Short mmCIF file of C-alpha atoms in Angstrom, two decimals:
data_model
loop_
_atom_site.label_atom_id
_atom_site.label_comp_id
_atom_site.label_asym_id
_atom_site.label_seq_id
_atom_site.Cartn_x
_atom_site.Cartn_y
_atom_site.Cartn_z
CA MET A 1 14.92 0.28 5.73
CA SER A 2 12.51 -2.04 7.49
CA GLN A 3 9.22 -0.56 8.55
CA SER A 4 5.59 -1.38 9.21
CA LEU A 5 2.44 0.19 7.82
CA PRO A 6 1.64 3.54 9.50
CA ALA A 7 -1.59 4.20 11.41
CA PHE A 8 -3.35 5.77 8.43
CA ALA A 9 -6.66 5.95 10.31
CA ASN A 10 -5.16 8.79 12.37
CA ALA A 11 -3.77 10.71 9.40
CA PRO A 12 -6.26 13.35 8.12
CA VAL A 13 -5.34 14.97 4.79
CA LEU A 14 -6.91 17.80 2.75
CA VAL A 15 -6.63 17.69 -1.05
CA VAL A 16 -7.23 20.94 -2.95
CA GLY A 17 -7.05 21.02 -6.72
CA ASP A 18 -8.42 20.21 -10.15
CA VAL A 19 -10.96 17.40 -10.05
CA MET A 20 -12.00 15.52 -13.16
CA LEU A 21 -13.78 12.38 -14.24
CA ASP A 22 -11.86 9.65 -16.06
CA ARG A 23 -14.39 7.81 -18.21
CA TYR A 24 -13.53 4.51 -19.91
CA TRP A 25 -15.39 2.88 -22.79
CA TYR A 26 -14.38 -0.78 -23.20
CA GLY A 27 -15.17 -2.90 -26.20
CA ALA A 28 -14.03 -5.50 -28.70
CA THR A 29 -12.47 -4.68 -32.06
CA SER A 30 -12.85 -7.13 -34.92
CA ARG A 31 -12.89 -5.00 -38.05
CA ILE A 32 -11.73 -1.77 -39.66
CA SER A 33 -14.27 0.95 -40.42
CA PRO A 34 -15.27 1.22 -44.11
CA GLU A 35 -15.38 5.00 -43.65
CA ALA A 36 -11.76 5.47 -42.53
CA PRO A 37 -8.71 3.32 -41.66
CA VAL A 38 -9.63 3.10 -37.98
CA PRO A 39 -10.80 0.16 -35.83
CA VAL A 40 -14.48 -0.17 -34.98
CA VAL A 41 -15.02 -0.61 -31.23
CA LYS A 42 -18.24 -2.24 -30.09
CA VAL A 43 -18.62 -0.65 -26.67
CA GLY A 44 -19.78 -3.15 -24.09
CA GLN A 45 -18.78 -1.56 -20.80
CA ILE A 46 -18.54 1.98 -19.41
CA GLU A 47 -16.58 2.77 -16.26
CA ASP A 48 -16.17 6.08 -14.41
CA ARG A 49 -13.20 6.76 -12.14
CA PRO A 50 -12.29 9.93 -10.24
CA GLY A 51 -9.31 11.65 -11.84
CA GLY A 52 -6.88 14.46 -11.10
CA ALA A 53 -7.16 15.73 -7.53
CA ALA A 54 -10.11 13.37 -7.07
CA ASN A 55 -7.84 10.40 -7.78
CA VAL A 56 -5.36 11.70 -5.20
CA ALA A 57 -8.17 11.78 -2.62
CA LEU A 58 -9.32 8.32 -3.71
CA ASN A 59 -5.78 6.97 -3.19
CA ILE A 60 -5.67 8.40 0.32
CA ALA A 61 -9.07 6.89 1.15
CA ALA A 62 -7.89 3.51 -0.18
CA LEU A 63 -5.08 3.59 2.39
CA GLY A 64 -7.65 4.09 5.14
CA ALA A 65 -6.79 7.71 5.93
CA PRO A 66 -9.48 10.40 6.50
CA VAL A 67 -9.52 12.76 3.52
CA LYS A 68 -11.32 15.95 2.48
CA LEU A 69 -11.42 17.13 -1.12
CA LEU A 70 -11.98 20.68 -2.38
CA GLY A 71 -12.40 21.33 -6.10
CA VAL A 72 -14.54 22.84 -8.82
CA THR A 73 -17.13 21.08 -11.00
CA GLY A 74 -19.95 21.91 -13.33
CA ALA A 75 -23.61 21.29 -12.51
CA ASP A 76 -23.93 18.13 -14.58
CA GLU A 77 -24.05 14.34 -14.66
CA ALA A 78 -20.27 14.02 -14.47
CA ALA A 79 -20.20 16.00 -11.21
CA SER A 80 -22.89 13.73 -9.78
CA ALA A 81 -20.90 10.64 -10.81
CA LEU A 82 -17.77 12.06 -9.16
CA THR A 83 -19.55 12.91 -5.92
CA GLU A 84 -21.27 9.53 -5.69
CA ARG A 85 -18.09 7.56 -6.35
CA LEU A 86 -16.01 9.56 -3.89
CA ASN A 87 -18.58 9.62 -1.10
CA SER A 88 -19.06 5.87 -1.41
CA VAL A 89 -15.45 5.28 -0.29
CA GLY A 90 -15.45 7.87 2.48
CA VAL A 91 -14.02 10.94 0.74
CA GLU A 92 -15.54 14.12 2.19
CA THR A 93 -16.27 16.24 -0.91
CA HIS A 94 -16.59 20.03 -1.05
CA PHE A 95 -17.14 21.19 -4.62
CA GLN A 96 -17.50 24.76 -5.82
CA VAL A 97 -20.11 24.49 -8.60
CA CYS A 98 -19.72 26.54 -11.77
CA THR A 99 -23.02 26.37 -13.67
CA GLU A 100 -21.60 27.93 -16.86
CA GLN A 101 -18.93 25.26 -17.44
CA PRO A 102 -18.89 21.46 -17.60
CA THR A 103 -17.06 19.16 -15.25
CA ILE A 104 -13.73 18.15 -16.79
CA VAL A 105 -14.05 14.70 -18.38
CA LYS A 106 -11.32 12.64 -20.02
CA LEU A 107 -12.84 9.87 -22.13
CA ARG A 108 -10.68 6.90 -23.09
CA VAL A 109 -11.69 4.24 -25.60
CA MET A 110 -10.14 0.89 -24.65
CA SER A 111 -9.89 -2.44 -26.43
CA ARG A 112 -7.85 -5.52 -25.51
CA HIS A 113 -6.23 -3.63 -22.63
CA GLN A 114 -4.98 -0.92 -25.00
CA GLN A 115 -5.98 2.73 -25.17
CA LEU A 116 -7.09 3.55 -28.71
CA LEU A 117 -8.28 7.12 -28.26
CA ARG A 118 -8.60 9.83 -25.61
CA MET A 119 -11.02 12.73 -25.83
CA ASP A 120 -10.87 15.65 -23.37
CA PHE A 121 -13.93 17.71 -22.52
CA GLU A 122 -12.66 20.71 -20.60
CA GLU A 123 -12.42 24.46 -20.25
CA PRO A 124 -10.34 26.17 -17.54
CA PHE A 125 -12.60 27.15 -14.64
CA ALA A 126 -13.09 30.77 -13.61
CA THR A 127 -12.91 29.94 -9.91
CA ASP A 128 -14.16 32.28 -7.18
CA GLN A 129 -10.76 32.48 -5.50
CA ALA A 130 -11.97 34.33 -2.39
CA ALA A 131 -14.58 31.65 -1.71
CA PHE A 132 -12.06 28.93 -2.54
CA LEU A 133 -9.54 30.32 -0.03
CA ALA A 134 -12.20 30.68 2.66
CA ALA A 135 -13.28 27.07 2.15
CA THR A 136 -9.65 25.93 2.35
CA GLU A 137 -9.06 27.79 5.62
CA THR A 138 -12.12 26.14 7.14
CA LEU A 139 -11.25 22.64 5.92
CA LEU A 140 -7.65 22.91 7.17
CA GLN A 141 -8.86 22.68 10.76
CA GLY A 142 -7.84 19.31 12.21
CA VAL A 143 -5.81 18.38 9.11
CA LYS A 144 -2.12 17.41 9.24
CA VAL A 145 -1.16 17.67 5.55
CA LEU A 146 -2.45 19.73 2.62
CA ILE A 147 -1.95 18.53 -0.96
CA LEU A 148 -2.18 21.04 -3.79
CA SER A 149 -3.00 18.88 -6.80
CA ASP A 150 -2.50 21.41 -9.55
CA TYR A 151 -3.30 20.34 -13.11
CA GLY A 152 -3.52 23.89 -14.45
CA LYS A 153 -7.30 23.72 -14.97
CA GLY A 154 -8.16 26.83 -12.98
CA ALA A 155 -9.21 25.50 -9.59
CA VAL A 156 -5.89 26.43 -7.96
CA ALA A 157 -5.02 29.98 -8.94
CA ASN A 158 -4.01 31.80 -5.76
CA HIS A 159 -1.30 29.34 -4.76
CA GLN A 160 0.50 31.61 -2.31
CA ALA A 161 -2.64 32.38 -0.33
CA LEU A 162 -3.38 28.66 0.03
CA ILE A 163 0.19 27.82 1.05
CA GLN A 164 0.32 30.61 3.62
CA ALA A 165 -3.07 29.63 5.04
CA ALA A 166 -1.77 26.11 5.65
CA LYS A 167 1.54 27.27 7.14
CA GLN A 168 -0.28 29.58 9.56
CA GLN A 169 -2.12 26.53 10.89
CA GLY A 170 1.06 24.42 11.08
CA VAL A 171 -0.01 22.16 8.20
CA ALA A 172 2.61 20.73 5.83
CA VAL A 173 2.03 21.56 2.14
CA LEU A 174 2.81 19.00 -0.57
CA VAL A 175 2.51 20.09 -4.20
CA ASP A 176 2.28 18.08 -7.40
CA PRO A 177 3.45 20.94 -9.66
CA LYS A 178 2.56 21.71 -13.25
CA GLY A 179 3.69 24.30 -15.79
CA THR A 180 6.99 26.11 -16.18
CA ASP A 181 6.69 28.58 -13.30
CA PHE A 182 7.44 26.93 -9.98
CA SER A 183 7.73 30.30 -8.20
CA ILE A 184 3.99 30.11 -7.50
CA TYR A 185 4.80 27.26 -5.07
CA GLN A 186 7.23 29.38 -3.00
CA GLY A 187 7.32 28.25 0.63
CA ALA A 188 5.72 24.85 0.16
CA THR A 189 7.02 21.98 2.27
CA LEU A 190 7.66 19.55 -0.59
CA LEU A 191 7.34 19.48 -4.38
CA THR A 192 7.02 16.20 -6.32
CA PRO A 193 7.82 16.94 -9.99
CA ASN A 194 8.63 14.16 -12.40
CA LEU A 195 11.98 14.37 -14.18
CA ALA A 196 10.57 16.07 -17.28
CA GLU A 197 8.79 18.70 -15.18
CA PHE A 198 11.95 19.24 -13.11
CA GLU A 199 14.19 19.65 -16.16
CA ALA A 200 11.68 22.03 -17.75
CA ILE A 201 12.43 24.36 -14.83
CA VAL A 202 16.16 23.84 -14.17
CA GLY A 203 17.37 22.62 -17.55
CA PRO A 204 18.71 19.20 -18.65
CA CYS A 205 20.62 17.16 -16.07
CA GLN A 206 23.47 15.19 -17.61
CA ASP A 207 24.21 13.17 -14.49
CA GLU A 208 23.34 12.65 -10.83
CA HIS A 209 25.66 15.44 -9.72
CA GLN A 210 23.86 17.99 -11.89
CA LEU A 211 20.45 16.80 -10.74
CA VAL A 212 21.41 17.18 -7.08
CA ALA A 213 23.09 20.55 -7.61
CA LYS A 214 20.21 22.03 -9.60
CA GLY A 215 17.73 20.60 -7.13
CA ALA A 216 19.57 22.32 -4.27
CA GLU A 217 19.44 25.62 -6.13
CA LEU A 218 15.72 25.22 -6.75
CA MET A 219 15.02 24.43 -3.09
CA GLN A 220 16.92 27.51 -2.00
CA ALA A 221 15.19 29.75 -4.54
CA LEU A 222 11.71 28.52 -3.56
CA ASP A 223 12.35 28.12 0.18
CA LEU A 224 11.40 24.44 0.08
CA GLU A 225 12.02 21.91 2.85
CA ALA A 226 12.39 19.07 0.35
CA LEU A 227 12.14 18.09 -3.31
CA LEU A 228 11.17 14.64 -4.55
CA VAL A 229 11.93 13.99 -8.22
CA THR A 230 10.17 10.94 -9.64
CA ARG A 231 12.23 9.41 -12.46
CA GLY A 232 10.19 6.57 -13.95
CA GLU A 233 12.25 3.43 -14.43
CA GLN A 234 15.14 5.17 -12.62
CA GLY A 235 13.15 5.36 -9.39
CA MET A 236 12.96 8.56 -7.35
CA THR A 237 15.36 10.96 -5.68
CA LEU A 238 14.73 12.89 -2.45
CA LEU A 239 16.64 16.13 -1.95
CA ARG A 240 16.78 18.10 1.31
CA PRO A 241 18.94 21.10 2.20
CA GLN A 242 22.24 20.19 3.85
CA LEU A 243 21.51 16.45 3.66
CA PRO A 244 22.79 13.77 1.25
CA ALA A 245 20.49 12.87 -1.64
CA LEU A 246 18.42 9.75 -1.08
CA HIS A 247 17.77 7.64 -4.17
CA LEU A 248 15.43 4.66 -4.38
CA PRO A 249 15.27 2.35 -7.42
CA ALA A 250 11.93 1.71 -9.09
CA LYS A 251 9.95 -1.16 -7.56
CA ALA A 252 7.69 -2.02 -10.49
CA ARG A 253 8.01 -5.65 -11.59
CA GLU A 254 5.93 -4.95 -14.69
CA VAL A 255 4.84 -1.58 -16.04
CA PHE A 256 1.38 -1.81 -17.55
CA ASP A 257 0.06 1.76 -17.34
CA VAL A 258 1.66 4.83 -15.72
CA THR A 259 -1.64 6.77 -15.61
CA GLY A 260 -2.06 8.28 -12.15
CA ALA A 261 1.28 7.09 -10.79
CA GLY A 262 2.16 10.62 -9.66
CA ASP A 263 -1.16 10.81 -7.81
CA THR A 264 -0.29 7.60 -5.95
CA VAL A 265 3.14 8.92 -4.99
CA ILE A 266 1.94 12.20 -3.48
CA SER A 267 -1.09 10.63 -1.79
CA THR A 268 1.02 7.95 -0.11
CA LEU A 269 3.61 10.52 0.93
CA ALA A 270 0.94 12.75 2.44
CA ALA A 271 -0.86 9.98 4.31
CA ALA A 272 2.41 8.61 5.70
CA LEU A 273 3.62 12.04 6.82
CA ALA A 274 0.24 12.76 8.40
CA ALA A 275 0.58 9.45 10.27
CA GLY A 276 3.88 10.61 11.75
CA GLU A 277 6.39 8.88 9.47
CA SER A 278 9.68 10.57 8.60
CA LEU A 279 10.10 11.84 5.07
CA PRO A 280 12.56 9.07 4.05
CA LYS A 281 10.21 6.37 5.32
CA ALA A 282 7.24 8.05 3.64
CA MET A 283 9.28 8.04 0.42
CA VAL A 284 9.90 4.30 0.75
CA LEU A 285 6.16 3.69 1.05
CA ALA A 286 5.42 5.98 -1.90
CA ASN A 287 8.00 4.20 -4.05
CA ILE A 288 6.49 0.80 -3.25
CA ALA A 289 2.96 2.09 -3.90
CA ALA A 290 4.02 3.49 -7.28
CA GLY A 291 5.45 0.10 -8.23
CA ILE A 292 2.09 -1.49 -7.47
CA VAL A 293 -0.10 1.01 -9.30
CA VAL A 294 1.81 1.04 -12.60
CA ALA A 295 1.05 -2.67 -12.94
CA LYS A 296 -2.66 -1.82 -13.12
CA LEU A 297 -4.67 -0.57 -16.07
CA GLY A 298 -5.87 3.03 -16.08
CA THR A 299 -6.34 5.42 -13.18
CA ALA A 300 -5.99 3.13 -10.16
CA THR A 301 -5.37 3.12 -6.42
CA VAL A 302 -3.33 1.10 -3.94
CA SER A 303 -5.10 -0.30 -0.89
CA ALA A 304 -3.62 -0.65 2.58
CA PRO A 305 -3.59 -4.49 2.37
CA GLU A 306 -1.75 -4.32 -0.97
CA LEU A 307 0.82 -1.95 0.48
CA ARG A 308 1.20 -4.09 3.60
CA ARG A 309 1.85 -7.23 1.55
CA ALA A 310 4.43 -5.40 -0.52
CA LEU A 311 6.09 -4.18 2.67
CA GLN A 312 6.20 -7.73 3.96
CA ARG A 313 8.03 -8.80 0.81
CA GLU A 314 10.43 -5.88 1.25
CA ASN A 315 11.04 -6.87 4.87
CA GLY A 316 11.46 -10.53 4.00
CA ALA A 317 8.13 -11.39 5.61
CA GLY A 318 6.49 -13.10 2.66
CA ARG A 319 7.29 -16.50 4.20
CA GLY A 320 9.51 -17.82 6.94
CA VAL A 321 10.35 -16.64 10.45
CA LEU A 322 8.29 -13.63 11.53
CA SER A 323 7.97 -11.42 14.55
CA LEU A 324 4.56 -11.41 16.19
CA GLN A 325 3.75 -8.01 14.67
CA GLN A 326 4.70 -9.21 11.19
CA LEU A 327 2.68 -12.40 11.66
CA GLN A 328 -0.42 -10.51 12.76
CA ALA A 329 -0.25 -8.40 9.60
CA ALA A 330 0.39 -11.47 7.41
CA VAL A 331 -2.55 -13.37 8.89
CA GLU A 332 -4.83 -10.35 8.57
CA ASP A 333 -3.96 -9.94 4.90
CA ALA A 334 -4.34 -13.67 4.19
CA LYS A 335 -7.83 -13.60 5.65
CA ALA A 336 -8.66 -10.46 3.69
CA GLN A 337 -7.78 -12.44 0.55
CA GLY A 338 -10.16 -15.24 1.57
CA GLU A 339 -7.38 -17.63 2.58
CA LYS A 340 -7.91 -20.16 5.37
CA VAL A 341 -5.22 -19.92 8.05
CA VAL A 342 -4.16 -23.11 9.85
CA PHE A 343 -2.29 -23.02 13.17
CA THR A 344 -0.27 -25.69 14.92
CA ASN A 345 2.35 -25.65 17.64
CA GLY A 346 5.01 -27.75 19.31
CA CYS A 347 8.62 -27.95 20.43
CA PHE A 348 10.03 -29.46 17.19
CA ASP A 349 13.36 -30.00 18.91
CA ILE A 350 14.80 -32.56 16.50
CA LEU A 351 12.86 -32.53 13.24
CA HIS A 352 12.09 -36.03 11.95
CA ALA A 353 9.92 -37.75 9.34
CA GLY A 354 6.90 -37.76 11.63
CA HIS A 355 7.05 -33.98 11.94
CA VAL A 356 7.35 -33.49 8.19
CA THR A 357 4.38 -35.75 7.45
CA TYR A 358 2.30 -34.12 10.16
CA LEU A 359 3.05 -30.59 8.92
CA GLU A 360 2.15 -31.55 5.35
CA GLN A 361 -1.16 -32.92 6.62
CA ALA A 362 -1.74 -29.75 8.64
CA ARG A 363 -1.03 -27.55 5.61
CA ALA A 364 -3.62 -29.51 3.64
CA GLN A 365 -6.32 -28.25 6.03
CA GLY A 366 -6.16 -24.72 4.60
CA ASP A 367 -4.25 -22.20 2.52
CA ARG A 368 -1.62 -20.97 5.00
CA LEU A 369 0.16 -22.79 7.83
CA VAL A 370 1.43 -21.03 10.94
CA VAL A 371 3.80 -23.06 13.12
CA ALA A 372 4.35 -21.70 16.62
CA ILE A 373 7.23 -23.21 18.56
CA ASN A 374 8.02 -23.12 22.25
CA GLY A 375 10.93 -20.97 23.33
CA ASP A 376 13.94 -22.62 24.98
CA ALA A 377 12.86 -21.99 28.58
CA SER A 378 9.40 -23.31 27.79
CA VAL A 379 10.83 -26.52 26.28
CA THR A 380 12.96 -27.06 29.39
CA ARG A 381 9.91 -26.74 31.62
CA LEU A 382 7.93 -29.15 29.48
CA LYS A 383 10.61 -31.72 28.58
CA GLY A 384 13.05 -31.47 31.49
CA PRO A 385 16.77 -30.68 31.91
CA GLY A 386 18.94 -31.07 28.82
CA ARG A 387 16.21 -29.99 26.45
CA PRO A 388 16.00 -28.46 23.98
CA ILE A 389 18.81 -30.02 22.00
CA ASN A 390 18.57 -27.22 19.44
CA ALA A 391 18.11 -23.55 20.33
CA VAL A 392 14.93 -21.81 19.25
CA ASP A 393 16.49 -19.85 16.38
CA ARG A 394 17.83 -23.08 14.83
CA ARG A 395 14.53 -24.89 15.26
CA MET A 396 12.73 -21.99 13.60
CA ALA A 397 15.18 -21.89 10.69
CA VAL A 398 14.71 -25.60 9.96
CA LEU A 399 10.91 -25.34 10.07
CA ALA A 400 10.93 -22.27 7.83
CA GLY A 401 12.75 -24.28 5.17
CA LEU A 402 9.88 -26.77 4.78
CA GLY A 403 7.62 -26.26 1.80
CA ALA A 404 4.49 -26.95 3.85
CA VAL A 405 5.22 -24.16 6.32
CA ASP A 406 4.33 -20.55 5.54
CA TRP A 407 5.15 -18.73 8.78
CA VAL A 408 7.08 -19.61 11.94
CA VAL A 409 6.85 -17.74 15.21
CA SER A 410 8.05 -18.51 18.76
CA PHE A 411 6.32 -18.04 22.11
CA ASN A 412 7.69 -18.13 25.64
CA GLU A 413 4.62 -19.35 27.51
CA ASP A 414 3.94 -23.04 28.04
CA THR A 415 0.81 -22.88 25.85
CA PRO A 416 0.00 -20.91 22.68
CA GLU A 417 -3.28 -19.54 24.05
CA ASN A 418 -2.22 -15.89 23.86
CA LEU A 419 -1.15 -16.38 20.24
CA LEU A 420 -4.49 -17.98 19.40
CA ARG A 421 -6.36 -15.03 20.90
CA LEU A 422 -4.32 -12.58 18.80
CA LEU A 423 -4.24 -14.47 15.49
CA LYS A 424 -7.72 -16.04 15.51
CA PRO A 425 -6.80 -18.87 13.08
CA ASP A 426 -9.48 -20.58 11.03
CA VAL A 427 -8.21 -24.06 11.94
CA LEU A 428 -6.27 -25.29 14.99
CA VAL A 429 -4.49 -28.57 14.31
CA LYS A 430 -2.87 -30.92 16.81
CA GLY A 431 -1.32 -34.34 16.38
CA GLY A 432 -1.71 -37.28 18.76
CA ASP A 433 -4.35 -39.23 20.59
CA TYR A 434 -6.19 -36.21 21.99
CA ALA A 435 -9.93 -35.75 21.93
CA VAL A 436 -10.77 -32.46 20.24
CA ASP A 437 -11.91 -30.93 23.53
CA GLN A 438 -8.53 -31.78 25.10
CA VAL A 439 -6.55 -29.66 22.62
CA VAL A 440 -5.14 -26.58 24.37
CA GLY A 441 -6.80 -23.46 22.98
CA ALA A 442 -9.70 -25.32 21.36
CA GLU A 443 -12.30 -23.21 23.14
CA ILE A 444 -10.55 -19.99 22.03
CA VAL A 445 -10.53 -20.98 18.36
CA ARG A 446 -14.11 -22.19 18.43
CA ALA A 447 -15.28 -18.99 20.13
CA ASN A 448 -13.85 -17.06 17.18
CA GLY A 449 -15.67 -19.24 14.65
CA GLY A 450 -12.77 -21.56 13.87
CA GLU A 451 -12.52 -25.34 13.94
CA VAL A 452 -10.24 -27.81 15.72
CA LYS A 453 -8.80 -30.94 14.14
CA VAL A 454 -6.67 -33.79 15.55
CA LEU A 455 -4.35 -35.56 13.12
CA GLY A 456 -2.66 -38.91 13.67
CA LEU A 457 1.08 -39.26 14.19
CA VAL A 458 3.51 -41.34 12.15
CA GLU A 459 4.42 -44.42 14.17
CA ASN A 460 7.96 -44.99 15.41
CA SER A 461 8.77 -41.28 15.09
CA SER A 462 9.55 -39.53 18.37
CA THR A 463 12.02 -36.83 19.30
CA THR A 464 12.29 -38.21 22.82
CA ALA A 465 13.06 -41.69 21.49
CA ILE A 466 15.71 -40.26 19.16
CA VAL A 467 17.33 -38.35 22.02
CA GLU A 468 17.34 -41.45 24.27
CA LYS A 469 18.84 -43.57 21.52
CA ILE A 470 21.61 -41.04 20.94
CA ARG A 471 22.39 -40.85 24.63
CA ALA A 472 22.41 -44.65 24.96
CA GLU A 473 25.00 -44.91 22.25
#
């Protein structure tokens, strides 16, 4: 299904759960220890990343959605590192501090992009559940979706009280479940177990029919509105009462590290639902986001520009003919990647060698070339009766097939000035004998910090001359 990126900026989410710090020690290995048959790692870099519920919140912030995070930490350096990292990207943190216990830390020793060792520093927290519930009720105000990110570390203990508090305020509850007792999540809106977690509850599923049937039974038993089973290389399956199962294949082109993939799925789902997307469309976004994140090393996030570019590929908008909305998103992302966007326009009624040479020269002025072509009515006004020879859709298709052209869009006005105001290209290119100041839209591009260039035309190449020759014969 074709879709655009939701308005994540208007999608507030609350994450409640077990926060932890994922710490990475990177180093080279060149010898085996004389003390034991293990590699010696010379640590050269240390990196801290929010993990657990904190990674879920970080994923939501990366999409540009407002997010609050409630969890439990110790009173230590790891808690300070978590708070600083999360606040720096806009996550609103609310931590219940337990002075008797340390913040949960998972330390990974890495070499040559491989994990050699993981050490966990953790003890289940004895959370003040009354205070935790009161904080949740306060933070739910103004929120559209609540995520319970339950890793079984003690932060989330009174699940039913939290779920009911959200439901009383009309807030959807999404749960990333853990353990072998899913009854504690009774009444939640949606659960997102992976296949192993799902089968640990309902038993092995020999085929799709069994998975769907057992999922339906689980939804009825737990009074769920939906169940999303993530299935690794088999994609994910969405189950809803009285509706057909919806299955999406995995989108990962290359699986490098599955760490945190579940966090990315539930965070993208929550942000999309909070932005007003339907559950199937939110699932599509989550599936694409999961395919992006598993190609990254370690606990990672997916940004809104990354997700938008992936959506463009899904919608066939990587190159070629685009709608204005698609083109705006494509240009925005190209600029975000530091690419220089070149813009040119014309009728391009009968494509000839002069056009091809000119477009290649235009493409050489930057990294991306947008070609805007006049609609049919506009061409008639400019060129007279009998023109265009080729309808706009055919002219666009031919231009889109040229290697020099990235994106093609049409406009119905006689000039592309409105397009230039919307797209704000870095370079406006025109061919002919114009002075730069005579190029239509030059002042618009310059006002936005761009430049205007006039390129020469190939002699003896003219659409009008070709048309007249054909008619004469």
